[in-house]
PDB file of C-alpha atoms and ligand atoms in Angstrom:
ATOM      1  CA  UNK A   1       0.000   0.000   0.000  1.00  0.00           C
ATOM      2  CA  UNK A   2       1.477   3.406  -0.911  1.00  0.00           C
ATOM      3  CA  UNK A   3       1.239   6.446   1.302  1.00  0.00           C
ATOM      4  CA  UNK A   4      -1.783   7.917  -0.494  1.00  0.00           C
ATOM      5  CA  UNK A   5      -3.693   4.645  -0.056  1.00  0.00           C
ATOM      6  CA  UNK A   6      -2.903   4.638   3.670  1.00  0.00           C
ATOM      7  CA  UNK A   7      -4.104   8.233   4.031  1.00  0.00           C
ATOM      8  CA  UNK A   8      -7.219   7.440   1.958  1.00  0.00           C
ATOM      9  CA  UNK A   9      -8.131   4.591   4.326  1.00  0.00           C
ATOM     10  CA  UNK A  10      -7.740   6.890   7.314  1.00  0.00           C
ATOM     11  CA  UNK A  11      -9.760   9.651   5.667  1.00  0.00           C
ATOM     12  CA  UNK A  12     -12.519   7.191   4.708  1.00  0.00           C
ATOM     13  CA  UNK A  13     -12.811   6.106   8.345  1.00  0.00           C
ATOM     14  CA  UNK A  14     -13.130   9.733   9.448  1.00  0.00           C
ATOM     15  CA  UNK A  15     -15.878  10.312   6.852  1.00  0.00           C
ATOM     16  CA  UNK A  16     -17.752   7.142   7.936  1.00  0.00           C
ATOM     17  CA  UNK A  17     -17.680   8.162  11.603  1.00  0.00           C
ATOM     18  CA  UNK A  18     -18.607  11.822  11.137  1.00  0.00           C
ATOM     19  CA  UNK A  19     -22.079  13.155  11.941  1.00  0.00           C
ATOM     20  CA  UNK A  20     -21.722  16.767  10.755  1.00  0.00           C
ATOM     21  CA  UNK A  21     -19.362  17.274   7.829  1.00  0.00           C
ATOM     22  CA  UNK A  22     -18.357  20.660   6.452  1.00  0.00           C
ATOM     23  CA  UNK A  23     -16.737  20.680   3.004  1.00  0.00           C
ATOM     24  CA  UNK A  24     -14.742  23.869   2.461  1.00  0.00           C
ATOM     25  CA  UNK A  25     -13.857  24.458  -1.192  1.00  0.00           C
ATOM     26  CA  UNK A  26     -11.713  26.935  -3.101  1.00  0.00           C
ATOM     27  CA  UNK A  27     -10.637  27.644  -6.650  1.00  0.00           C
ATOM     28  CA  UNK A  28      -8.859  24.266  -6.977  1.00  0.00           C
ATOM     29  CA  UNK A  29     -12.254  22.521  -6.699  1.00  0.00           C
ATOM     30  CA  UNK A  30     -13.234  23.980 -10.076  1.00  0.00           C
ATOM     31  CA  UNK A  31      -9.879  23.671 -11.845  1.00  0.00           C
ATOM     32  CA  UNK A  32     -10.850  20.386 -13.528  1.00  0.00           C
ATOM     33  CA  UNK A  33     -14.135  21.955 -14.636  1.00  0.00           C
ATOM     34  CA  UNK A  34     -11.969  24.271 -16.720  1.00  0.00           C
ATOM     35  CA  UNK A  35     -11.934  27.317 -14.410  1.00  0.00           C
ATOM     36  CA  UNK A  36      -8.328  28.310 -13.702  1.00  0.00           C
ATOM     37  CA  UNK A  37      -7.275  29.236 -10.188  1.00  0.00           C
ATOM     38  CA  UNK A  38      -6.222  32.878 -10.007  1.00  0.00           C
ATOM     39  CA  UNK A  39      -2.923  32.411  -8.150  1.00  0.00           C
ATOM     40  CA  UNK A  40      -1.314  29.423  -9.851  1.00  0.00           C
ATOM     41  CA  UNK A  41       1.182  30.019 -12.699  1.00  0.00           C
ATOM     42  CA  UNK A  42      -0.650  31.511 -15.676  1.00  0.00           C
ATOM     43  CA  UNK A  43      -3.602  32.463 -13.413  1.00  0.00           C
ATOM     44  CA  UNK A  44      -5.751  35.553 -13.933  1.00  0.00           C
ATOM     45  CA  UNK A  45      -3.799  37.777 -11.535  1.00  0.00           C
ATOM     46  CA  UNK A  46      -0.632  37.452 -13.609  1.00  0.00           C
ATOM     47  CA  UNK A  47      -2.255  39.239 -16.529  1.00  0.00           C
ATOM     48  CA  UNK A  48      -4.759  41.354 -14.567  1.00  0.00           C
ATOM     49  CA  UNK A  49      -3.285  42.593 -11.255  1.00  0.00           C
ATOM     50  CA  UNK A  50      -5.818  42.357  -8.395  1.00  0.00           C
ATOM     51  CA  UNK A  51      -5.328  45.989  -7.284  1.00  0.00           C
ATOM     52  CA  UNK A  52      -6.622  47.063 -10.720  1.00  0.00           C
ATOM     53  CA  UNK A  53      -9.184  44.322 -11.323  1.00  0.00           C
ATOM     54  CA  UNK A  54     -10.331  42.860  -8.001  1.00  0.00           C
ATOM     55  CA  UNK A  55     -11.273  45.894  -5.919  1.00  0.00           C
ATOM     56  CA  UNK A  56     -14.350  48.054  -6.562  1.00  0.00           C
ATOM     57  CA  UNK A  57     -12.250  51.255  -6.744  1.00  0.00           C
ATOM     58  CA  UNK A  58      -9.657  49.574  -8.983  1.00  0.00           C
ATOM     59  CA  UNK A  59     -12.326  48.259 -11.336  1.00  0.00           C
ATOM     60  CA  UNK A  60     -14.028  51.678 -11.528  1.00  0.00           C
ATOM     61  CA  UNK A  61     -10.685  53.330 -12.271  1.00  0.00           C
ATOM     62  CA  UNK A  62      -9.810  50.740 -14.930  1.00  0.00           C
ATOM     63  CA  UNK A  63     -13.289  51.011 -16.490  1.00  0.00           C
ATOM     64  CA  UNK A  64     -13.026  54.803 -16.773  1.00  0.00           C
ATOM     65  CA  UNK A  65      -9.377  55.095 -17.855  1.00  0.00           C
ATOM     66  CA  UNK A  66      -8.911  51.861 -19.871  1.00  0.00           C
ATOM     67  CA  UNK A  67     -12.423  50.656 -20.791  1.00  0.00           C
ATOM     68  CA  UNK A  68     -11.224  48.192 -23.433  1.00  0.00           C
ATOM     69  CA  UNK A  69      -8.938  46.511 -20.876  1.00  0.00           C
ATOM     70  CA  UNK A  70     -11.870  46.362 -18.431  1.00  0.00           C
ATOM     71  CA  UNK A  71     -14.007  44.566 -21.018  1.00  0.00           C
ATOM     72  CA  UNK A  72     -11.120  42.251 -21.955  1.00  0.00           C
ATOM     73  CA  UNK A  73     -10.724  41.348 -18.271  1.00  0.00           C
ATOM     74  CA  UNK A  74     -14.431  40.537 -17.948  1.00  0.00           C
ATOM     75  CA  UNK A  75     -14.468  38.441 -21.132  1.00  0.00           C
ATOM     76  CA  UNK A  76     -11.341  36.537 -19.966  1.00  0.00           C
ATOM     77  CA  UNK A  77     -12.591  35.968 -16.398  1.00  0.00           C
ATOM     78  CA  UNK A  78     -16.161  35.032 -17.352  1.00  0.00           C
ATOM     79  CA  UNK A  79     -15.503  32.736 -20.335  1.00  0.00           C
ATOM     80  CA  UNK A  80     -14.366  29.609 -18.401  1.00  0.00           C
ATOM     81  CA  UNK A  81     -17.116  30.021 -15.794  1.00  0.00           C
ATOM     82  CA  UNK A  82     -19.736  30.335 -18.548  1.00  0.00           C
ATOM     83  CA  UNK A  83     -18.495  27.111 -20.178  1.00  0.00           C
ATOM     84  CA  UNK A  84     -17.970  25.059 -16.989  1.00  0.00           C
ATOM     85  CA  UNK A  85     -19.783  21.910 -15.916  1.00  0.00           C
ATOM     86  CA  UNK A  86     -19.480  20.073 -12.558  1.00  0.00           C
ATOM     87  CA  UNK A  87     -16.944  17.220 -12.595  1.00  0.00           C
ATOM     88  CA  UNK A  88     -16.987  13.822 -10.836  1.00  0.00           C
ATOM     89  CA  UNK A  89     -15.775  15.349  -7.538  1.00  0.00           C
ATOM     90  CA  UNK A  90     -18.881  17.557  -7.383  1.00  0.00           C
ATOM     91  CA  UNK A  91     -21.116  14.561  -8.043  1.00  0.00           C
ATOM     92  CA  UNK A  92     -19.364  12.579  -5.292  1.00  0.00           C
ATOM     93  CA  UNK A  93     -20.209  15.345  -2.797  1.00  0.00           C
ATOM     94  CA  UNK A  94     -23.869  15.182  -3.846  1.00  0.00           C
ATOM     95  CA  UNK A  95     -23.786  11.430  -3.061  1.00  0.00           C
ATOM     96  CA  UNK A  96     -22.215  12.176   0.339  1.00  0.00           C
ATOM     97  CA  UNK A  97     -25.194  14.409   1.189  1.00  0.00           C
ATOM     98  CA  UNK A  98     -27.454  11.380   0.857  1.00  0.00           C
ATOM     99  CA  UNK A  99     -25.558   9.574   3.638  1.00  0.00           C
ATOM    100  CA  UNK A 100     -24.455  12.264   6.090  1.00  0.00           C
ATOM    101  CA  UNK A 101     -25.295  15.774   7.193  1.00  0.00           C
ATOM    102  CA  UNK A 102     -23.150  17.876   4.852  1.00  0.00           C
ATOM    103  CA  UNK A 103     -22.723  21.625   4.600  1.00  0.00           C
ATOM    104  CA  UNK A 104     -20.700  23.018   1.736  1.00  0.00           C
ATOM    105  CA  UNK A 105     -18.895  26.289   2.318  1.00  0.00           C
ATOM    106  CA  UNK A 106     -17.385  27.600  -0.874  1.00  0.00           C
ATOM    107  CA  UNK A 107     -15.164  30.531  -1.738  1.00  0.00           C
ATOM    108  CA  UNK A 108     -16.049  29.991  -5.384  1.00  0.00           C
ATOM    109  CA  UNK A 109     -18.469  32.212  -7.233  1.00  0.00           C
ATOM    110  CA  UNK A 110     -19.184  29.810 -10.102  1.00  0.00           C
ATOM    111  CA  UNK A 111     -22.379  28.097  -8.853  1.00  0.00           C
ATOM    112  CA  UNK A 112     -21.072  24.592  -9.697  1.00  0.00           C
ATOM    113  CA  UNK A 113     -21.956  22.954  -6.350  1.00  0.00           C
ATOM    114  CA  UNK A 114     -25.620  23.877  -6.789  1.00  0.00           C
ATOM    115  CA  UNK A 115     -25.567  22.905 -10.448  1.00  0.00           C
ATOM    116  CA  UNK A 116     -24.267  19.442  -9.473  1.00  0.00           C
ATOM    117  CA  UNK A 117     -27.214  19.077  -7.061  1.00  0.00           C
ATOM    118  CA  UNK A 118     -25.798  20.009  -3.647  1.00  0.00           C
ATOM    119  CA  UNK A 119     -28.457  21.885  -1.698  1.00  0.00           C
ATOM    120  CA  UNK A 120     -26.793  23.085   1.514  1.00  0.00           C
ATOM    121  CA  UNK A 121     -24.267  25.506  -0.015  1.00  0.00           C
ATOM    122  CA  UNK A 122     -22.976  28.744   1.528  1.00  0.00           C
ATOM    123  CA  UNK A 123     -21.210  30.965  -1.021  1.00  0.00           C
ATOM    124  CA  UNK A 124     -19.148  33.139   1.282  1.00  0.00           C
ATOM    125  CA  UNK A 125     -17.739  35.230  -1.574  1.00  0.00           C
ATOM    126  CA  UNK A 126     -21.119  35.489  -3.294  1.00  0.00           C
ATOM    127  CA  UNK A 127     -22.134  34.296  -6.752  1.00  0.00           C
ATOM    128  CA  UNK A 128     -21.434  35.550 -10.235  1.00  0.00           C
ATOM    129  CA  UNK A 129     -24.854  34.303 -11.302  1.00  0.00           C
ATOM    130  CA  UNK A 130     -26.753  36.451  -8.816  1.00  0.00           C
ATOM    131  CA  UNK A 131     -27.280  40.098  -9.735  1.00  0.00           C
ATOM    132  CA  UNK A 132     -27.946  42.490  -6.850  1.00  0.00           C
ATOM    133  CA  UNK A 133     -27.825  46.200  -6.095  1.00  0.00           C
ATOM    134  CA  UNK A 134     -24.803  47.446  -4.176  1.00  0.00           C
ATOM    135  CA  UNK A 135     -26.981  47.303  -1.051  1.00  0.00           C
ATOM    136  CA  UNK A 136     -27.547  43.601  -1.688  1.00  0.00           C
ATOM    137  CA  UNK A 137     -31.145  43.778  -2.959  1.00  0.00           C
ATOM    138  CA  UNK A 138     -31.844  40.888  -5.321  1.00  0.00           C
ATOM    139  CA  UNK A 139     -32.319  41.915  -8.973  1.00  0.00           C
ATOM    140  CA  UNK A 140     -32.196  38.635 -10.917  1.00  0.00           C
ATOM    141  CA  UNK A 141     -30.477  35.258 -11.236  1.00  0.00           C
ATOM    142  CA  UNK A 142     -28.623  34.543 -14.472  1.00  0.00           C
ATOM    143  CA  UNK A 143     -28.540  31.112 -16.044  1.00  0.00           C
ATOM    144  CA  UNK A 144     -25.196  29.763 -17.246  1.00  0.00           C
ATOM    145  CA  UNK A 145     -26.654  29.939 -20.777  1.00  0.00           C
ATOM    146  CA  UNK A 146     -27.278  33.683 -20.336  1.00  0.00           C
ATOM    147  CA  UNK A 147     -23.699  34.057 -19.074  1.00  0.00           C
ATOM    148  CA  UNK A 148     -22.445  32.271 -22.198  1.00  0.00           C
ATOM    149  CA  UNK A 149     -24.483  34.745 -24.282  1.00  0.00           C
ATOM    150  CA  UNK A 150     -22.903  37.703 -22.463  1.00  0.00           C
ATOM    151  CA  UNK A 151     -19.372  36.312 -22.978  1.00  0.00           C
ATOM    152  CA  UNK A 152     -20.019  35.669 -26.689  1.00  0.00           C
ATOM    153  CA  UNK A 153     -21.378  39.220 -27.103  1.00  0.00           C
ATOM    154  CA  UNK A 154     -18.338  40.677 -25.290  1.00  0.00           C
ATOM    155  CA  UNK A 155     -15.939  38.704 -27.477  1.00  0.00           C
ATOM    156  CA  UNK A 156     -17.733  39.825 -30.658  1.00  0.00           C
ATOM    157  CA  UNK A 157     -17.713  43.430 -29.412  1.00  0.00           C
ATOM    158  CA  UNK A 158     -13.964  43.315 -28.691  1.00  0.00           C
ATOM    159  CA  UNK A 159     -13.302  42.143 -32.251  1.00  0.00           C
ATOM    160  CA  UNK A 160     -15.416  44.911 -33.801  1.00  0.00           C
ATOM    161  CA  UNK A 161     -14.591  48.507 -34.643  1.00  0.00           C
ATOM    162  CA  UNK A 162     -17.405  49.631 -32.287  1.00  0.00           C
ATOM    163  CA  UNK A 163     -15.953  47.755 -29.324  1.00  0.00           C
ATOM    164  CA  UNK A 164     -17.056  50.075 -26.518  1.00  0.00           C
ATOM    165  CA  UNK A 165     -20.712  50.789 -27.342  1.00  0.00           C
ATOM    166  CA  UNK A 166     -21.240  47.121 -28.211  1.00  0.00           C
ATOM    167  CA  UNK A 167     -19.547  45.992 -24.986  1.00  0.00           C
ATOM    168  CA  UNK A 168     -21.722  48.317 -22.905  1.00  0.00           C
ATOM    169  CA  UNK A 169     -24.805  46.834 -24.544  1.00  0.00           C
ATOM    170  CA  UNK A 170     -23.554  43.289 -23.877  1.00  0.00           C
ATOM    171  CA  UNK A 171     -22.836  44.129 -20.240  1.00  0.00           C
ATOM    172  CA  UNK A 172     -26.307  45.479 -19.432  1.00  0.00           C
ATOM    173  CA  UNK A 173     -27.481  42.089 -18.082  1.00  0.00           C
ATOM    174  CA  UNK A 174     -24.528  42.037 -15.694  1.00  0.00           C
ATOM    175  CA  UNK A 175     -23.762  45.613 -14.697  1.00  0.00           C
ATOM    176  CA  UNK A 176     -25.915  48.722 -14.971  1.00  0.00           C
ATOM    177  CA  UNK A 177     -28.288  51.009 -13.145  1.00  0.00           C
ATOM    178  CA  UNK A 178     -32.021  50.882 -12.491  1.00  0.00           C
ATOM    179  CA  UNK A 179     -34.390  52.788 -10.226  1.00  0.00           C
ATOM    180  CA  UNK A 180     -32.801  51.124  -7.174  1.00  0.00           C
ATOM    181  CA  UNK A 181     -29.275  52.175  -8.140  1.00  0.00           C
ATOM    182  CA  UNK A 182     -26.266  50.405  -9.588  1.00  0.00           C
ATOM    183  CA  UNK A 183     -26.580  46.625  -9.983  1.00  0.00           C
ATOM    184  CA  UNK A 184     -23.757  44.114 -10.485  1.00  0.00           C
ATOM    185  CA  UNK A 185     -22.898  40.455  -9.837  1.00  0.00           C
ATOM    186  CA  UNK A 186     -23.069  39.684  -6.142  1.00  0.00           C
ATOM    187  CA  UNK A 187     -19.389  38.822  -5.752  1.00  0.00           C
ATOM    188  CA  UNK A 188     -17.167  39.904  -2.889  1.00  0.00           C
ATOM    189  CA  UNK A 189     -14.276  41.979  -4.210  1.00  0.00           C
ATOM    190  CA  UNK A 190     -11.065  42.505  -2.209  1.00  0.00           C
ATOM    191  CA  UNK A 191     -11.746  44.832   0.707  1.00  0.00           C
ATOM    192  CA  UNK A 192     -15.509  44.180   0.754  1.00  0.00           C
ATOM    193  CA  UNK A 193     -17.505  42.511   3.525  1.00  0.00           C
ATOM    194  CA  UNK A 194     -18.211  38.794   3.282  1.00  0.00           C
ATOM    195  CA  UNK A 195     -21.504  37.720   1.700  1.00  0.00           C
ATOM    196  CA  UNK A 196     -24.279  37.471   4.273  1.00  0.00           C
ATOM    197  CA  UNK A 197     -26.026  35.443   5.541  1.00  0.00           C
ATOM    198  CA  UNK A 198     -23.635  32.899   3.935  1.00  0.00           C
ATOM    199  CA  UNK A 199     -20.650  33.847   6.123  1.00  0.00           C
ATOM    200  CA  UNK A 200     -22.589  33.656   9.413  1.00  0.00           C
ATOM    201  CA  UNK A 201     -24.061  30.282   8.402  1.00  0.00           C
ATOM    202  CA  UNK A 202     -20.583  29.058   7.408  1.00  0.00           C
ATOM    203  CA  UNK A 203     -19.070  30.075  10.745  1.00  0.00           C
ATOM    204  CA  UNK A 204     -21.902  28.379  12.649  1.00  0.00           C
ATOM    205  CA  UNK A 205     -21.557  25.168  10.601  1.00  0.00           C
ATOM    206  CA  UNK A 206     -17.768  25.011  11.034  1.00  0.00           C
ATOM    207  CA  UNK A 207     -18.097  25.616  14.798  1.00  0.00           C
ATOM    208  CA  UNK A 208     -20.454  22.631  15.054  1.00  0.00           C
ATOM    209  CA  UNK A 209     -18.881  20.191  12.602  1.00  0.00           C
ATOM    210  CA  UNK A 210     -17.072  17.007  13.594  1.00  0.00           C
ATOM    211  CA  UNK A 211     -15.120  16.786  10.319  1.00  0.00           C
ATOM    212  CA  UNK A 212     -13.771  19.471   8.002  1.00  0.00           C
ATOM    213  CA  UNK A 213     -12.925  18.416   4.457  1.00  0.00           C
ATOM    214  CA  UNK A 214     -10.884  21.104   2.683  1.00  0.00           C
ATOM    215  CA  UNK A 215     -10.607  20.950  -1.110  1.00  0.00           C
ATOM    216  CA  UNK A 216      -8.466  23.151  -3.367  1.00  0.00           C
ATOM    217  CA  UNK A 217      -7.761  26.284  -1.379  1.00  0.00           C
ATOM    218  CA  UNK A 218      -4.393  27.900  -0.685  1.00  0.00           C
ATOM    219  CA  UNK A 219      -5.727  29.468   2.528  1.00  0.00           C
ATOM    220  CA  UNK A 220      -4.409  32.884   1.578  1.00  0.00           C
ATOM    221  CA  UNK A 221      -7.688  34.773   1.378  1.00  0.00           C
ATOM    222  CA  UNK A 222      -8.949  36.150   4.701  1.00  0.00           C
ATOM    223  CA  UNK A 223     -11.215  35.894   6.617  1.00  0.00           C
ATOM    224  CA  UNK A 224     -12.175  32.692   4.737  1.00  0.00           C
ATOM    225  CA  UNK A 225      -8.810  31.195   5.692  1.00  0.00           C
ATOM    226  CA  UNK A 226      -9.758  31.402   9.384  1.00  0.00           C
ATOM    227  CA  UNK A 227     -12.389  28.633   9.034  1.00  0.00           C
ATOM    228  CA  UNK A 228      -9.970  25.693   9.558  1.00  0.00           C
ATOM    229  CA  UNK A 229      -8.826  27.321  12.838  1.00  0.00           C
ATOM    230  CA  UNK A 230     -12.466  27.485  13.965  1.00  0.00           C
ATOM    231  CA  UNK A 231     -12.874  23.757  13.286  1.00  0.00           C
ATOM    232  CA  UNK A 232      -9.595  22.908  14.990  1.00  0.00           C
ATOM    233  CA  UNK A 233     -10.523  25.002  18.048  1.00  0.00           C
ATOM    234  CA  UNK A 234     -13.228  22.502  18.986  1.00  0.00           C
ATOM    235  CA  UNK A 235     -11.272  19.415  17.976  1.00  0.00           C
ATOM    236  CA  UNK A 236     -12.753  18.568  14.562  1.00  0.00           C
ATOM    237  CA  UNK A 237     -10.279  16.601  12.437  1.00  0.00           C
ATOM    238  CA  UNK A 238      -9.265  18.078   9.079  1.00  0.00           C
ATOM    239  CA  UNK A 239      -8.802  16.258   5.769  1.00  0.00           C
ATOM    240  CA  UNK A 240      -7.136  18.264   2.983  1.00  0.00           C
ATOM    241  CA  UNK A 241      -7.363  17.420  -0.726  1.00  0.00           C
ATOM    242  CA  UNK A 242      -4.977  19.431  -2.904  1.00  0.00           C
ATOM    243  CA  UNK A 243      -2.010  18.517  -5.118  1.00  0.00           C
ATOM    244  CA  UNK A 244       0.080  20.924  -2.989  1.00  0.00           C
ATOM    245  CA  UNK A 245      -1.565  20.142   0.358  1.00  0.00           C
ATOM    246  CA  UNK A 246       0.662  20.632   3.363  1.00  0.00           C
ATOM    247  CA  UNK A 247      -1.659  21.095   6.345  1.00  0.00           C
ATOM    248  CA  UNK A 248      -4.335  18.853   7.825  1.00  0.00           C
ATOM    249  CA  UNK A 249      -4.630  15.742  10.013  1.00  0.00           C
ATOM    250  CA  UNK A 250      -4.979  13.709   6.832  1.00  0.00           C
ATOM    251  CA  UNK A 251      -3.360  15.084   3.692  1.00  0.00           C
ATOM    252  CA  UNK A 252      -4.499  13.675   0.352  1.00  0.00           C
ATOM    253  CA  UNK A 253      -2.202  14.984  -2.371  1.00  0.00           C
ATOM    254  CA  UNK A 254      -4.199  14.811  -5.560  1.00  0.00           C
ATOM    255  CA  UNK A 255      -6.931  16.550  -7.484  1.00  0.00           C
ATOM    256  CA  UNK A 256     -10.560  17.063  -6.540  1.00  0.00           C
ATOM    257  CA  UNK A 257     -11.992  15.123  -9.499  1.00  0.00           C
ATOM    258  CA  UNK A 258      -9.866  12.034  -8.795  1.00  0.00           C
ATOM    259  CA  UNK A 259      -9.567  11.954  -4.983  1.00  0.00           C
ATOM    260  CA  UNK A 260     -13.134  12.853  -3.945  1.00  0.00           C
ATOM    261  CA  UNK A 261     -14.806   9.951  -5.813  1.00  0.00           C
ATOM    262  CA  UNK A 262     -12.130   7.525  -4.532  1.00  0.00           C
ATOM    263  CA  UNK A 263     -12.442   8.724  -0.942  1.00  0.00           C
ATOM    264  CA  UNK A 264     -16.212   8.650  -0.848  1.00  0.00           C
ATOM    265  CA  UNK A 265     -16.422   5.258  -2.511  1.00  0.00           C
ATOM    266  CA  UNK A 266     -13.940   3.883   0.080  1.00  0.00           C
ATOM    267  CA  UNK A 267     -16.096   5.422   2.806  1.00  0.00           C
ATOM    268  CA  UNK A 268     -19.044   3.529   1.353  1.00  0.00           C
ATOM    269  CA  UNK A 269     -21.108   6.484   0.128  1.00  0.00           C
TER     270      UNK A 269
HETATM  271  P1  NAD B 301      -6.105  29.783  -4.752  1.00  0.00           P
HETATM  272  O1  NAD B 301      -6.006  30.072  -6.213  1.00  0.00           O
HETATM  273  O2  NAD B 301      -5.424  30.685  -3.794  1.00  0.00           O
HETATM  274  O3  NAD B 301      -5.547  28.306  -4.473  1.00  0.00           O
HETATM  275  C1  NAD B 301      -5.990  27.225  -5.246  1.00  0.00           C
HETATM  276  C2  NAD B 301      -5.568  25.947  -4.562  1.00  0.00           C
HETATM  277  O4  NAD B 301      -6.123  24.862  -5.319  1.00  0.00           O
HETATM  278  C3  NAD B 301      -4.043  25.744  -4.522  1.00  0.00           C
HETATM  279  O5  NAD B 301      -3.665  25.328  -3.217  1.00  0.00           O
HETATM  280  C4  NAD B 301      -3.807  24.645  -5.574  1.00  0.00           C
HETATM  281  O6  NAD B 301      -2.721  23.795  -5.232  1.00  0.00           O
HETATM  282  C5  NAD B 301      -5.125  23.880  -5.505  1.00  0.00           C
HETATM  283  N1  NAD B 301      -5.482  23.137  -6.727  1.00  0.00           N
HETATM  284  C6  NAD B 301      -5.145  23.399  -8.005  1.00  0.00           C
HETATM  285  N2  NAD B 301      -5.708  22.493  -8.815  1.00  0.00           N
HETATM  286  C7  NAD B 301      -6.412  21.637  -8.024  1.00  0.00           C
HETATM  287  C8  NAD B 301      -7.223  20.493  -8.286  1.00  0.00           C
HETATM  288  N3  NAD B 301      -7.429  20.053  -9.533  1.00  0.00           N
HETATM  289  N4  NAD B 301      -7.815  19.868  -7.243  1.00  0.00           N
HETATM  290  C9  NAD B 301      -7.615  20.302  -5.967  1.00  0.00           C
HETATM  291  N5  NAD B 301      -6.854  21.375  -5.658  1.00  0.00           N
HETATM  292  C10 NAD B 301      -6.272  22.037  -6.693  1.00  0.00           C
HETATM  293  O7  NAD B 301      -7.647  29.620  -4.449  1.00  0.00           O
HETATM  294  P2  NAD B 301      -8.494  30.072  -3.184  1.00  0.00           P
HETATM  295  O8  NAD B 301      -7.784  29.712  -1.941  1.00  0.00           O
HETATM  296  O9  NAD B 301      -9.871  29.543  -3.410  1.00  0.00           O
HETATM  297  O10 NAD B 301      -8.522  31.653  -3.286  1.00  0.00           O
HETATM  298  C11 NAD B 301      -8.899  32.255  -4.513  1.00  0.00           C
HETATM  299  C12 NAD B 301      -9.994  33.285  -4.384  1.00  0.00           C
HETATM  300  O11 NAD B 301     -10.411  33.644  -5.723  1.00  0.00           O
HETATM  301  C13 NAD B 301     -11.187  32.707  -3.689  1.00  0.00           C
HETATM  302  O12 NAD B 301     -11.597  33.640  -2.776  1.00  0.00           O
HETATM  303  C14 NAD B 301     -12.247  32.546  -4.779  1.00  0.00           C
HETATM  304  O13 NAD B 301     -13.390  33.294  -4.399  1.00  0.00           O
HETATM  305  C15 NAD B 301     -11.733  33.228  -6.011  1.00  0.00           C
HETATM  306  N6  NAD B 301     -11.738  32.348  -7.199  1.00  0.00           N
HETATM  307  C16 NAD B 301     -12.889  31.692  -7.524  1.00  0.00           C
HETATM  308  C17 NAD B 301     -12.905  30.838  -8.619  1.00  0.00           C
HETATM  309  C18 NAD B 301     -14.177  30.106  -8.952  1.00  0.00           C
HETATM  310  O14 NAD B 301     -15.264  30.591  -8.606  1.00  0.00           O
HETATM  311  N7  NAD B 301     -14.092  28.946  -9.592  1.00  0.00           N
HETATM  312  C19 NAD B 301     -11.761  30.654  -9.398  1.00  0.00           C
HETATM  313  C20 NAD B 301     -10.602  31.372  -9.034  1.00  0.00           C
HETATM  314  C21 NAD B 301     -10.607  32.208  -7.922  1.00  0.00           C
END
């Protein structure tokens, strides 16, 4: 038996014995669905620095001083999310819900857990598919098909001689103003408060869980990165799934789409 097999057996036992499982996912969970992580080599932040493209003030400044670059950023960031489908790891988590009490806490904004069929999902950084006013009032929910339409329109606009007016038209479903003020995707940008009530629910779930399963997060984004400490504070064991995993009581070095189905099948779910 190699080391991964030994760790898998141990992790499977923890899953079997757990009553309240929290699965905490990050960008790595969606990598095999075709959505690149932002920090890994070749990630979004290399081409589009976060201070210009991931804060509200930075985005406003970029949109007003370099509108074409703003539109290019949106088309680049949205395209993989618009094309993504849940992989086998997502489906394994849906199966797990049928056997145990499972709460999914995700930093991702791509809606893939819900699309796979998971129902107890807290999106602590919000969702790209939910459009709200800046005060958080719900405006509408986009389908992934609508998102694909927006991306296609943005790409066509960028290739045309009338790039800016056409881009503005394409963006109206995503960003604009109505009688209630400016609306935009309900995603948490750097420096903004966590999405509520998702964050409060996530904290409560982690404080009560008896197993934390972490998948595909570098643990560099705060306060999300404090959740494992909350679990550890009351003695919940931690399983980590990540090709670069270093921390956790059980460390499964591998990818979400391969390890999750193996682990959950070993655990008998
Ligand atoms: P991160 O980019 O900081 O770290 C990604 C982690 O995933 C790394 O530790 C990496 O080793 C691991 N990883 C890479 N491929 C993997 C795979 N196939 N299976 C399992 N693990 C894999 O991601 P983060 O910690 O989630 O922080 C990024 C922030 O950016 C988050 O707040 C998130 O909201 C946002 N983001 C979201 C998406 C999305 O919605 N899909 C994508 C990129 C970034």
